[in-house]
Coordinates of C-alpha atoms and ligand atoms in Angstrom, one line a residue:
Chain A
M13 CA 74.0 -63.2 -127.1
E14 CA 76.2 -66.2 -128.3
L15 CA 78.0 -68.5 -126.1
A16 CA 81.2 -67.3 -126.6
D17 CA 80.1 -63.6 -125.8
F18 CA 78.5 -64.6 -122.8
Q19 CA 81.3 -66.6 -121.7
F20 CA 83.5 -63.6 -122.3
F21 CA 81.0 -61.3 -120.2
V22 CA 81.3 -63.8 -117.4
E23 CA 85.0 -64.1 -117.7
V24 CA 85.1 -60.2 -117.3
L25 CA 82.4 -60.1 -114.6
V26 CA 84.4 -62.6 -112.3
G27 CA 87.5 -60.9 -113.0
G28 CA 85.9 -57.8 -111.7
L29 CA 84.2 -59.4 -108.5
L30 CA 87.4 -61.2 -107.4
S31 CA 89.3 -57.8 -107.8
G32 CA 86.6 -56.3 -105.9
V33 CA 86.9 -58.5 -103.0
M34 CA 90.4 -57.0 -102.7
Y35 CA 89.0 -53.4 -102.7
S36 CA 86.6 -54.5 -99.9
L37 CA 89.4 -55.7 -97.9
V38 CA 91.0 -52.4 -98.0
A39 CA 87.5 -50.7 -97.3
I40 CA 87.0 -52.5 -94.2
G41 CA 90.2 -51.4 -92.7
F42 CA 88.5 -47.9 -92.8
V43 CA 85.3 -48.9 -91.6
L44 CA 86.6 -50.5 -88.6
I45 CA 88.1 -47.3 -87.3
Y46 CA 85.2 -45.0 -88.7
K47 CA 82.8 -47.3 -86.6
T48 CA 84.7 -46.6 -83.3
S49 CA 85.9 -43.1 -83.7
G50 CA 84.1 -41.5 -86.1
V51 CA 87.0 -40.7 -88.2
L52 CA 88.2 -41.3 -91.8
N53 CA 91.5 -42.8 -91.2
F54 CA 93.7 -41.4 -93.8
A55 CA 96.6 -43.5 -92.6
Q56 CA 95.1 -46.6 -93.6
G57 CA 97.2 -46.6 -96.9
A58 CA 100.4 -45.8 -95.2
L59 CA 99.9 -48.7 -92.8
L60 CA 99.3 -50.8 -95.8
L61 CA 102.4 -49.7 -97.3
F62 CA 104.4 -50.1 -94.1
A63 CA 103.0 -53.8 -93.6
A64 CA 104.0 -54.9 -97.3
L65 CA 107.4 -53.1 -97.3
T66 CA 108.3 -54.7 -93.7
F67 CA 107.0 -58.0 -94.8
V68 CA 109.0 -58.0 -98.0
S69 CA 112.2 -56.8 -96.5
L70 CA 112.2 -59.5 -93.9
V71 CA 111.7 -62.1 -96.5
E72 CA 114.6 -60.6 -98.5
K73 CA 116.6 -60.8 -95.2
G74 CA 115.9 -64.7 -95.4
L75 CA 113.2 -64.9 -93.0
P76 CA 110.4 -67.6 -93.4
F77 CA 106.9 -66.5 -94.4
W78 CA 105.3 -66.9 -91.3
A79 CA 108.2 -65.5 -89.4
A80 CA 108.0 -62.4 -91.6
F81 CA 104.3 -62.2 -91.2
A82 CA 104.3 -62.5 -87.3
L83 CA 107.0 -60.1 -86.9
T84 CA 105.1 -57.4 -89.3
F85 CA 102.0 -58.0 -87.4
A86 CA 104.0 -57.6 -83.9
A87 CA 105.2 -54.0 -85.6
L88 CA 101.5 -53.1 -86.5
T89 CA 100.3 -53.9 -83.1
L90 CA 103.0 -51.8 -81.8
I91 CA 102.0 -49.0 -84.1
G92 CA 98.2 -49.5 -82.9
I93 CA 99.1 -49.1 -79.4
G94 CA 101.2 -46.1 -80.0
V95 CA 98.6 -44.3 -82.0
E96 CA 96.1 -45.1 -79.4
R97 CA 98.8 -43.3 -76.5
A98 CA 100.0 -40.6 -78.5
V99 CA 97.2 -39.5 -80.7
L100 CA 93.9 -40.8 -79.9
R101 CA 93.8 -40.5 -76.2
P102 CA 95.2 -36.9 -76.2
L103 CA 92.6 -36.0 -78.8
V104 CA 89.7 -37.4 -77.2
N105 CA 86.4 -35.4 -77.5
Q106 CA 87.9 -33.2 -80.2
P107 CA 85.9 -32.8 -83.3
P108 CA 86.4 -35.3 -86.1
I109 CA 88.1 -32.9 -88.5
T110 CA 90.9 -32.7 -85.8
L111 CA 91.1 -36.3 -85.7
F112 CA 91.1 -36.5 -89.5
M113 CA 94.1 -33.9 -89.8
A114 CA 96.0 -36.3 -87.2
T115 CA 95.6 -39.2 -89.2
L116 CA 96.8 -37.3 -92.4
G117 CA 99.8 -36.3 -90.3
L118 CA 100.3 -39.8 -89.1
S119 CA 100.1 -41.3 -92.7
Y120 CA 103.3 -39.3 -93.7
I121 CA 105.0 -40.3 -90.4
I122 CA 104.5 -43.9 -91.2
E123 CA 105.4 -43.5 -94.8
G124 CA 108.3 -41.8 -93.8
A125 CA 109.3 -44.4 -91.2
A126 CA 108.9 -47.3 -94.0
Q127 CA 111.1 -45.3 -96.1
L128 CA 113.7 -44.6 -93.6
I129 CA 114.1 -48.2 -92.2
W130 CA 113.7 -50.0 -95.6
G131 CA 114.8 -47.7 -98.3
T132 CA 112.7 -46.6 -101.5
Q133 CA 113.5 -49.1 -104.0
V134 CA 110.7 -51.2 -105.6
H135 CA 110.3 -54.8 -104.5
A136 CA 109.0 -57.8 -106.3
L137 CA 106.7 -59.9 -103.9
D138 CA 106.2 -63.5 -104.8
L139 CA 103.7 -65.3 -102.5
G140 CA 104.1 -68.4 -104.5
I141 CA 100.7 -68.3 -105.9
D142 CA 101.1 -69.4 -109.7
D143 CA 99.2 -67.4 -112.1
T144 CA 97.9 -69.9 -114.8
P145 CA 94.4 -69.2 -115.6
I146 CA 92.0 -72.2 -114.8
D147 CA 89.2 -73.1 -117.1
V148 CA 85.7 -73.2 -115.5
A149 CA 82.9 -74.4 -118.3
G150 CA 84.9 -72.6 -120.9
V151 CA 85.4 -69.1 -118.7
F152 CA 88.9 -68.5 -117.9
I153 CA 89.6 -67.2 -114.2
S154 CA 92.9 -66.2 -113.0
T155 CA 94.4 -68.6 -110.1
F156 CA 96.0 -65.5 -108.5
D157 CA 92.9 -63.4 -108.3
L158 CA 90.7 -66.6 -106.9
V159 CA 93.2 -67.4 -104.4
A160 CA 93.6 -63.6 -103.4
A161 CA 89.7 -63.3 -103.2
G162 CA 89.8 -66.5 -101.1
V163 CA 92.3 -65.3 -98.6
A164 CA 90.4 -61.7 -98.3
A165 CA 87.1 -63.5 -97.9
A166 CA 88.4 -65.6 -95.4
M167 CA 90.0 -62.7 -93.6
V168 CA 86.5 -60.6 -93.8
A169 CA 84.7 -63.8 -92.5
S170 CA 86.8 -64.1 -89.3
L171 CA 86.9 -60.5 -88.6
L172 CA 83.1 -60.7 -88.5
A173 CA 83.1 -63.8 -86.5
F174 CA 85.6 -61.9 -83.9
F175 CA 83.4 -58.6 -83.9
R176 CA 80.2 -61.0 -83.5
F177 CA 81.0 -63.8 -81.2
T178 CA 83.6 -62.1 -78.6
R179 CA 83.3 -59.9 -75.6
I180 CA 85.7 -57.6 -77.1
G181 CA 83.4 -57.7 -80.5
L182 CA 80.6 -56.7 -78.3
A183 CA 82.2 -53.8 -77.0
F184 CA 83.4 -52.7 -80.4
Q185 CA 79.8 -52.9 -81.7
A186 CA 78.7 -50.8 -78.4
V187 CA 81.2 -48.3 -78.9
A188 CA 80.5 -47.9 -82.6
D189 CA 76.8 -47.7 -81.8
D190 CA 76.8 -44.9 -78.9
Q191 CA 80.3 -43.8 -77.5
F192 CA 78.8 -41.9 -74.7
A193 CA 76.7 -44.9 -73.4
A194 CA 79.5 -47.1 -74.0
V195 CA 81.7 -45.4 -71.6
A196 CA 78.8 -44.9 -69.1
V197 CA 78.3 -48.6 -68.9
G198 CA 81.8 -49.2 -68.1
L199 CA 83.3 -50.2 -71.2
R200 CA 87.2 -48.9 -71.6
L201 CA 87.4 -47.0 -74.9
H202 CA 91.2 -47.2 -75.0
R203 CA 91.0 -50.9 -74.8
V204 CA 88.6 -50.9 -78.1
W205 CA 90.7 -48.6 -80.0
V206 CA 94.0 -50.5 -79.6
V207 CA 92.1 -53.7 -80.7
V208 CA 90.4 -51.7 -83.7
W209 CA 93.5 -50.3 -84.8
T210 CA 95.4 -53.8 -84.2
A211 CA 92.7 -55.2 -86.4
A212 CA 93.0 -52.6 -89.0
G213 CA 96.5 -53.3 -89.0
L214 CA 96.0 -56.8 -89.8
V215 CA 93.7 -56.1 -92.5
A216 CA 96.3 -53.5 -93.9
L217 CA 99.2 -56.6 -93.7
V218 CA 96.9 -58.9 -95.7
A219 CA 95.6 -56.3 -98.2
G220 CA 99.5 -55.1 -98.4
L221 CA 100.6 -58.7 -99.2
L222 CA 97.9 -59.3 -102.0
W223 CA 98.3 -56.0 -103.5
G224 CA 102.0 -55.8 -103.3
A225 CA 102.2 -59.2 -104.7
R226 CA 99.9 -57.9 -107.9
L227 CA 101.5 -54.3 -108.2
G228 CA 105.0 -54.8 -106.7
V229 CA 105.9 -53.4 -103.4
Q230 CA 106.7 -49.7 -104.1
F231 CA 105.4 -46.3 -102.5
S232 CA 102.5 -46.0 -104.8
L233 CA 101.2 -48.8 -103.0
S234 CA 99.4 -46.6 -100.6
L235 CA 97.5 -45.0 -103.4
V236 CA 95.6 -48.3 -103.2
V237 CA 93.4 -46.5 -100.5
L238 CA 92.1 -44.3 -103.4
K239 CA 90.5 -47.3 -104.8
A240 CA 88.7 -47.8 -101.2
L241 CA 87.0 -44.3 -101.2
P242 CA 84.3 -45.0 -103.8
V243 CA 83.6 -48.3 -102.1
L244 CA 83.2 -46.4 -98.9
V245 CA 80.7 -43.7 -100.4
L246 CA 78.8 -46.6 -102.0
G247 CA 78.6 -49.0 -99.2
G248 CA 78.7 -46.4 -96.4
F249 CA 81.6 -45.4 -94.1
D250 CA 80.2 -47.3 -91.1
S251 CA 79.1 -50.6 -92.7
I252 CA 81.3 -53.9 -92.9
A253 CA 78.4 -55.3 -95.0
G254 CA 78.6 -52.1 -97.5
A255 CA 82.2 -52.3 -97.6
I256 CA 81.7 -56.0 -98.9
V257 CA 79.2 -55.2 -101.3
G258 CA 80.5 -51.9 -102.5
G259 CA 83.8 -53.6 -103.3
L260 CA 82.2 -56.0 -105.3
I261 CA 80.0 -53.5 -107.3
I262 CA 83.1 -51.3 -107.8
G263 CA 85.0 -54.3 -109.1
A264 CA 82.7 -55.3 -111.4
V265 CA 82.0 -52.1 -112.8
E266 CA 85.7 -51.1 -113.4
K267 CA 86.1 -54.0 -115.5
L268 CA 83.0 -54.2 -117.3
G269 CA 83.4 -50.5 -118.0
E270 CA 86.7 -50.9 -119.1
V271 CA 85.7 -53.8 -121.6
Y272 CA 82.5 -52.6 -122.8
L273 CA 82.5 -48.7 -122.5
G274 CA 86.2 -48.2 -122.9
P275 CA 86.4 -48.7 -126.8
L276 CA 83.4 -46.4 -127.1
L277 CA 84.9 -43.5 -124.6
G278 CA 88.6 -44.2 -125.4
G279 CA 90.8 -45.5 -122.6
G280 CA 91.4 -44.9 -119.1
I281 CA 88.1 -45.4 -117.9
E282 CA 88.9 -47.8 -115.2
S283 CA 90.5 -44.7 -113.3
W284 CA 87.5 -42.6 -113.0
I285 CA 84.4 -44.5 -113.6
A286 CA 84.4 -46.0 -110.0
Y287 CA 84.4 -42.3 -108.6
A288 CA 81.6 -41.5 -111.3
V289 CA 79.5 -44.5 -109.8
A290 CA 80.0 -43.5 -106.3
L291 CA 79.2 -39.8 -107.0
A292 CA 75.9 -40.8 -108.8
L293 CA 74.9 -42.8 -105.9
L294 CA 75.9 -40.1 -103.3
L295 CA 73.3 -37.7 -105.0
V296 CA 70.7 -40.3 -104.4
K297 CA 71.5 -41.7 -101.0
P298 CA 74.3 -39.6 -99.1
S299 CA 74.7 -42.4 -96.5
G300 CA 75.6 -44.8 -98.6
L301 CA 73.7 -48.2 -99.7
F302 CA 74.3 -49.6 -96.1
G303 CA 75.3 -46.5 -94.0
R304 CA 73.2 -44.9 -91.2
P305 CA 70.7 -44.3 -90.6
S306 CA 69.4 -47.9 -90.2
T307 CA 69.5 -50.5 -87.5
E308 CA 70.7 -53.4 -89.5
R309 CA 73.8 -55.1 -88.2
A310 CA 76.8 -54.2 -89.9
Chain B
M12 CA 82.6 -49.5 -44.5
T13 CA 81.5 -45.9 -43.4
S14 CA 78.3 -44.9 -41.5
G15 CA 77.9 -41.7 -43.7
P16 CA 75.7 -41.9 -47.0
L17 CA 77.1 -44.1 -50.0
L18 CA 77.3 -41.6 -52.4
E19 CA 77.6 -37.8 -51.3
L20 CA 78.0 -34.5 -53.5
D21 CA 79.1 -31.9 -51.3
A22 CA 79.0 -28.3 -52.7
V23 CA 79.8 -29.4 -56.1
E24 CA 80.4 -26.7 -58.6
V25 CA 80.6 -27.6 -62.6
S26 CA 81.5 -25.5 -65.5
Y27 CA 81.2 -26.6 -69.3
G28 CA 84.2 -25.5 -71.6
G29 CA 85.7 -23.7 -68.7
A30 CA 83.1 -20.8 -69.1
I31 CA 79.6 -21.8 -68.8
R32 CA 78.7 -22.4 -65.0
A33 CA 76.1 -25.1 -64.8
L34 CA 76.1 -26.0 -61.0
S35 CA 77.0 -23.4 -58.2
G36 CA 76.7 -25.4 -55.2
V37 CA 74.7 -28.7 -55.2
S38 CA 74.9 -30.9 -52.3
V39 CA 73.0 -34.5 -52.6
A40 CA 73.3 -37.5 -50.2
V41 CA 72.3 -41.0 -51.0
P42 CA 72.5 -43.7 -48.2
A43 CA 72.5 -47.2 -48.9
G44 CA 69.2 -48.7 -50.2
A45 CA 67.7 -45.2 -50.5
F46 CA 65.6 -43.9 -53.2
V47 CA 66.2 -40.2 -53.8
A48 CA 64.5 -38.2 -56.2
L49 CA 66.1 -34.9 -57.9
I50 CA 63.7 -32.7 -59.2
G51 CA 64.0 -29.2 -60.8
A52 CA 63.2 -27.1 -64.2
N53 CA 64.4 -27.5 -67.3
G54 CA 68.1 -26.5 -67.3
A55 CA 68.2 -26.6 -63.4
G56 CA 71.2 -29.0 -63.7
K57 CA 69.9 -32.5 -62.9
T58 CA 71.7 -34.1 -65.9
T59 CA 74.9 -32.3 -65.1
T60 CA 74.7 -33.3 -61.4
L61 CA 74.3 -36.9 -62.2
K62 CA 77.2 -36.9 -64.9
A63 CA 79.4 -35.3 -62.5
A64 CA 78.7 -38.1 -60.0
A65 CA 79.7 -40.4 -62.6
N66 CA 82.6 -38.5 -63.9
L67 CA 81.0 -38.2 -67.5
L68 CA 81.5 -34.5 -67.7
P69 CA 84.8 -34.7 -69.6
V70 CA 82.8 -35.9 -72.9
D71 CA 81.0 -32.8 -72.8
R72 CA 84.2 -30.7 -71.9
G73 CA 82.7 -29.8 -68.4
A74 CA 84.4 -30.2 -65.3
V75 CA 83.9 -30.1 -61.5
T76 CA 85.5 -27.0 -60.4
A77 CA 84.9 -27.4 -56.7
G78 CA 83.4 -29.3 -54.2
R79 CA 83.7 -33.0 -53.5
I80 CA 82.1 -36.2 -54.8
S81 CA 82.6 -39.2 -52.7
F82 CA 81.5 -42.8 -52.8
E83 CA 82.1 -45.1 -49.8
G84 CA 83.6 -42.2 -48.1
E85 CA 86.2 -41.8 -50.4
D86 CA 87.0 -39.0 -53.0
V87 CA 86.1 -40.3 -56.3
T88 CA 85.8 -36.8 -58.2
H89 CA 88.6 -37.8 -60.7
Q90 CA 88.1 -41.6 -60.8
P91 CA 87.8 -43.4 -64.5
V92 CA 84.7 -44.1 -65.4
H93 CA 85.3 -47.9 -65.7
R94 CA 86.6 -48.1 -62.1
L95 CA 83.3 -46.3 -60.7
V96 CA 81.2 -48.8 -62.5
R97 CA 83.1 -51.6 -61.1
R98 CA 82.8 -50.1 -57.6
G99 CA 79.1 -49.9 -58.0
L100 CA 78.4 -46.7 -59.3
V101 CA 76.6 -46.4 -62.9
L102 CA 74.7 -44.0 -64.8
A103 CA 71.8 -44.9 -67.3
P104 CA 71.6 -41.8 -69.1
E105 CA 68.9 -39.2 -70.3
G106 CA 67.4 -40.3 -73.4
R107 CA 68.1 -44.0 -72.8
R108 CA 70.9 -44.3 -75.5
C109 CA 70.4 -48.1 -76.1
F110 CA 73.0 -49.5 -78.6
R111 CA 70.4 -49.8 -81.4
S112 CA 72.0 -52.4 -83.5
L113 CA 72.8 -54.8 -80.8
T114 CA 69.8 -57.0 -79.6
V115 CA 68.1 -56.4 -76.3
E116 CA 69.8 -59.2 -74.6
E117 CA 73.2 -58.1 -76.2
N118 CA 72.5 -54.7 -74.6
L119 CA 72.1 -55.9 -71.2
I120 CA 75.2 -58.0 -71.6
T121 CA 77.5 -54.9 -72.4
G122 CA 76.7 -53.9 -68.8
A123 CA 78.3 -57.1 -67.6
L124 CA 81.6 -56.8 -69.7
G125 CA 83.3 -54.5 -67.4
R126 CA 83.4 -57.4 -64.6
S127 CA 85.0 -60.4 -65.7
S128 CA 82.0 -62.4 -65.0
T129 CA 81.6 -66.1 -65.7
R130 CA 78.7 -67.3 -68.2
A131 CA 76.8 -68.8 -65.4
E132 CA 77.0 -65.1 -63.4
Q133 CA 75.8 -63.4 -66.4
R134 CA 72.8 -65.8 -67.1
E135 CA 72.1 -64.9 -63.3
D136 CA 72.2 -61.5 -63.8
L137 CA 69.9 -61.7 -67.2
D138 CA 67.3 -63.6 -65.4
K139 CA 67.1 -61.2 -62.9
I140 CA 66.7 -58.5 -65.3
Y141 CA 64.0 -60.5 -67.2
A142 CA 62.2 -61.1 -63.7
L143 CA 62.2 -57.3 -63.2
F144 CA 61.0 -56.3 -66.5
P145 CA 59.0 -59.5 -68.1
R146 CA 58.4 -57.6 -71.1
L147 CA 62.2 -57.7 -72.1
T148 CA 62.0 -61.7 -72.4
E149 CA 59.8 -61.4 -75.4
V150 CA 61.9 -58.9 -77.2
R151 CA 65.2 -60.2 -76.1
R152 CA 66.4 -61.2 -79.9
S153 CA 65.2 -57.7 -81.2
P154 CA 67.4 -54.9 -82.3
A155 CA 67.3 -52.5 -79.4
G156 CA 66.7 -49.8 -82.1
L157 CA 63.3 -51.3 -83.1
V158 CA 61.5 -51.9 -79.7
S159 CA 59.3 -49.5 -78.1
G160 CA 60.3 -46.4 -76.2
G161 CA 59.1 -48.1 -72.9
E162 CA 61.1 -51.0 -73.5
Q163 CA 64.1 -49.1 -74.5
Q164 CA 64.0 -47.4 -71.1
M165 CA 63.9 -50.8 -69.3
V166 CA 66.8 -52.0 -71.6
A167 CA 68.8 -48.8 -70.5
I168 CA 68.1 -49.8 -66.7
G169 CA 68.7 -53.4 -67.2
R170 CA 72.1 -52.6 -68.8
A171 CA 73.2 -50.5 -65.9
L172 CA 72.0 -53.1 -63.4
A173 CA 73.9 -55.7 -65.4
S174 CA 77.1 -54.1 -63.8
R175 CA 75.8 -54.9 -60.4
P176 CA 75.5 -51.4 -58.9
R177 CA 75.1 -50.4 -55.5
V178 CA 74.0 -46.8 -56.6
L179 CA 72.0 -46.3 -59.8
L180 CA 72.0 -43.0 -61.3
L181 CA 69.0 -42.6 -63.6
D182 CA 68.3 -39.4 -65.8
E183 CA 64.8 -39.1 -66.6
P184 CA 63.2 -42.5 -67.1
S185 CA 59.8 -41.0 -67.8
M186 CA 60.8 -39.0 -71.0
G187 CA 58.4 -39.6 -73.7
L188 CA 56.9 -42.5 -72.1
A189 CA 53.0 -43.2 -71.4
P190 CA 52.1 -42.8 -67.6
L191 CA 51.2 -46.3 -67.3
V192 CA 54.5 -47.4 -68.5
V193 CA 56.3 -44.9 -66.2
E194 CA 54.3 -46.2 -63.3
H195 CA 55.4 -49.7 -64.0
I196 CA 58.9 -48.9 -64.2
F197 CA 58.9 -46.7 -60.9
R198 CA 57.1 -49.8 -59.3
A199 CA 60.1 -52.0 -60.6
L200 CA 62.6 -49.4 -59.3
K201 CA 61.0 -49.1 -55.9
R202 CA 60.9 -52.9 -55.5
L203 CA 64.8 -53.0 -56.3
T204 CA 65.6 -50.6 -53.3
T205 CA 63.4 -52.3 -50.8
E206 CA 64.5 -55.8 -51.8
S207 CA 68.1 -55.9 -53.0
G208 CA 69.2 -52.9 -51.2
L209 CA 70.1 -50.9 -54.2
A210 CA 70.4 -47.2 -53.9
I211 CA 68.8 -45.0 -56.7
L212 CA 69.3 -41.4 -57.6
V213 CA 66.6 -40.3 -60.2
A214 CA 66.3 -37.2 -61.9
E215 CA 62.7 -36.3 -63.2
Q216 CA 61.0 -33.6 -64.7
N217 CA 58.0 -35.6 -63.6
A218 CA 58.1 -34.6 -60.0
A219 CA 54.9 -36.3 -59.0
I220 CA 55.6 -39.4 -59.9
A221 CA 59.1 -39.3 -58.6
L222 CA 58.1 -37.8 -55.3
R223 CA 55.4 -40.4 -55.0
H224 CA 57.8 -43.3 -55.0
A225 CA 61.2 -41.7 -53.7
D226 CA 62.1 -41.8 -49.8
R227 CA 64.0 -38.5 -50.2
A228 CA 64.1 -35.8 -52.5
V229 CA 66.6 -32.7 -53.5
V230 CA 65.1 -29.5 -55.4
L231 CA 67.6 -28.1 -57.7
E232 CA 67.1 -24.5 -58.8
N233 CA 69.5 -22.6 -61.1
G234 CA 72.3 -25.0 -60.5
R235 CA 72.2 -25.1 -56.4
T236 CA 70.2 -27.2 -53.9
A237 CA 67.3 -25.4 -53.0
L238 CA 65.7 -28.0 -51.0
E239 CA 66.5 -31.4 -49.4
G240 CA 64.4 -33.5 -47.3
D241 CA 61.8 -36.4 -47.0
A242 CA 59.8 -36.9 -50.1
K243 CA 56.3 -36.9 -48.8
A244 CA 57.2 -34.0 -46.5
L245 CA 58.4 -32.1 -49.7
A246 CA 55.7 -33.0 -51.6
A247 CA 53.2 -31.6 -48.9
R248 CA 54.9 -28.0 -49.1
G249 CA 53.1 -25.1 -50.5
D250 CA 55.9 -23.7 -52.5
V251 CA 56.8 -27.3 -54.3
K252 CA 53.3 -28.1 -54.9
A253 CA 52.8 -24.7 -56.7
F254 CA 56.2 -25.0 -58.5
Y255 CA 56.6 -28.7 -59.2
L256 CA 53.3 -30.5 -58.7
G257 CA 50.9 -27.4 -59.6
R258 CA 48.8 -27.9 -62.6
A259 CA 51.7 -25.7 -64.7
P260 CA 51.1 -27.1 -68.2
S261 CA 54.9 -26.5 -68.8
I262 CA 55.4 -29.7 -66.7
E263 CA 52.8 -31.8 -67.3
T264 CA 52.8 -31.6 -71.0
R265 CA 56.4 -31.8 -71.5
V266 CA 57.5 -34.3 -74.3
A267 CA 60.9 -35.5 -75.1
Ligands
ATP424 N1 77.4 -29.8 -73.1 C1 76.9 -28.5 -72.6 N2 77.8 -27.8 -72.9 C2 77.5 -26.5 -72.3 N3 76.4 -26.2 -71.4 C3 75.4 -27.1 -71.0 C4 75.9 -28.5 -71.3 N4 75.0 -29.4 -71.0 C5 74.1 -28.6 -70.0 N5 74.6 -27.2 -70.0 C6 74.0 -26.1 -69.3 O1 74.1 -26.5 -68.1 C7 72.8 -26.0 -67.4 C8 72.1 -27.5 -66.8 O2 71.9 -28.4 -67.7 P1 71.2 -29.8 -67.6 O3 71.1 -30.6 -68.7 O4 72.0 -30.3 -66.2 O5 69.8 -29.5 -66.9 P2 68.6 -30.6 -66.7 O6 68.2 -29.9 -65.1 O7 69.2 -31.8 -66.8 O8 67.7 -30.1 -67.7 P3 66.6 -30.8 -68.5 O9 65.1 -31.1 -67.5 O10 66.3 -30.1 -69.7 O11 67.2 -32.2 -68.9 C9 72.0 -25.6 -68.6 O12 72.0 -24.1 -68.3 C10 72.5 -26.0 -69.8 O13 72.5 -25.1 -70.9
MG425 MG1 68.5 -33.3 -68.0

């Protein structure tokens, strides 16, 4: 391979990995809730949309960045508490499919509420990150992608630290491992759920801002979750490490596939290749690369 | 507080899913500092009795339909589990159920999370547990899912003890363990009751070992208290010997 070709390959790969970090971020929102309640939270996309829409509308009303961020986070926390009270608590001990249907309903309610409050028009979101490519040893990298990946990585790292080093984090892991034993030993499931939904809300907020800045804040933003599904299949629904690695793989595969296989197979490959890879892995390893059964730390 | 037993189940009835009757009259009294064995055949209702006392039946869609469960003389039939644990009534469940991905030491700490204990108190509790089960010291940093069955049982007991209980409910600690390990665990438990005044209600298939260490015993048959009394006296009875201590292979060779 010639140097220029190699540089181009690296450029595509890095671009893929960077957008992969953003997939990981969305996927982690799912993993947090799946680990503690065994339910795939269909409403994660709606939360993301709600967060981005609330934030951008507040900014348009003249609020400074951090005030809008804090208010939006407060709203998401209220949603977390509300969901625990109104949905999780009454449905405790129900089969996972019931909970899944509940989150499905929830996602339409949250989207509907967002629409009711903020309207349906498309908003542009400018986070003030300029998007001139920078040149690293002949490889061009998008500044926005770099910053976005950095923010996502910092978010993930702080979540991991939170769940690893705090008391509530320990309770989270205990509930994730064995809900019955956690209750038996005196842990309060409801508290853990509120914290987890709030954390998932924070993830949705950060992901919503990054994706919103890239794609524009509009209702199709909630479809970003469709990008997270193959990541979850790949990494395992219950593994944070899996979500990270899975996101990176999916991001890289998408970009490389688009550039190198796209011309051979015709366009549009980006929309399905992630699912093809996930499906192939599903056939070999149904629990995903990092999913149970295993005892390794998430 | 009161002169009666610390924990008392009085004519308790339980059904699962509103239909399946699992207990139809279980009475058990656990005085402070006592070591009480709960014995009975498979399906007699031992686990159900312990779960009823710990208010953990709702998880299995079970409910107490009649009778009374009291702790320190107060009716606690519907007290939330975390409050019971805080008051000093905790269950170490059947099958151990350690938190597999947490280390042994983290498992022990989870038991103390319900109390807002200081680091120093936590350290003190851990030291006591390690003194009780020295083997855990060596594996403290291993994931609990990877240590031996006996060590997992010690973790499960230690985790419950970390909540500083006054009554420990313990379900089948002998399950699937070598006789020597079981003996070691029962000796440690016995020491706890005599030295620290902890009361223990232990459900066991292995009636021989339970009756050997316990002060008192309750025999369950088909969801009822069939016999109740001094453990040594019960062990000497002909019918108990025949049914529970006899050479019946179904009991002796039972494996988890
Ligand atoms: N979750 C449940 N749903 C329905 N019935 C149950 C449930 N758990 C137990 N039972 C029934 O309740 C009765 C008592 O069961 P329990 O588990 O309390 O017995 P056990 O004495 O602990 O038995 P083992 O020695 O096998 O552990 C049995 O008939 C059992 O089938
Ligand atoms: Mg049992």
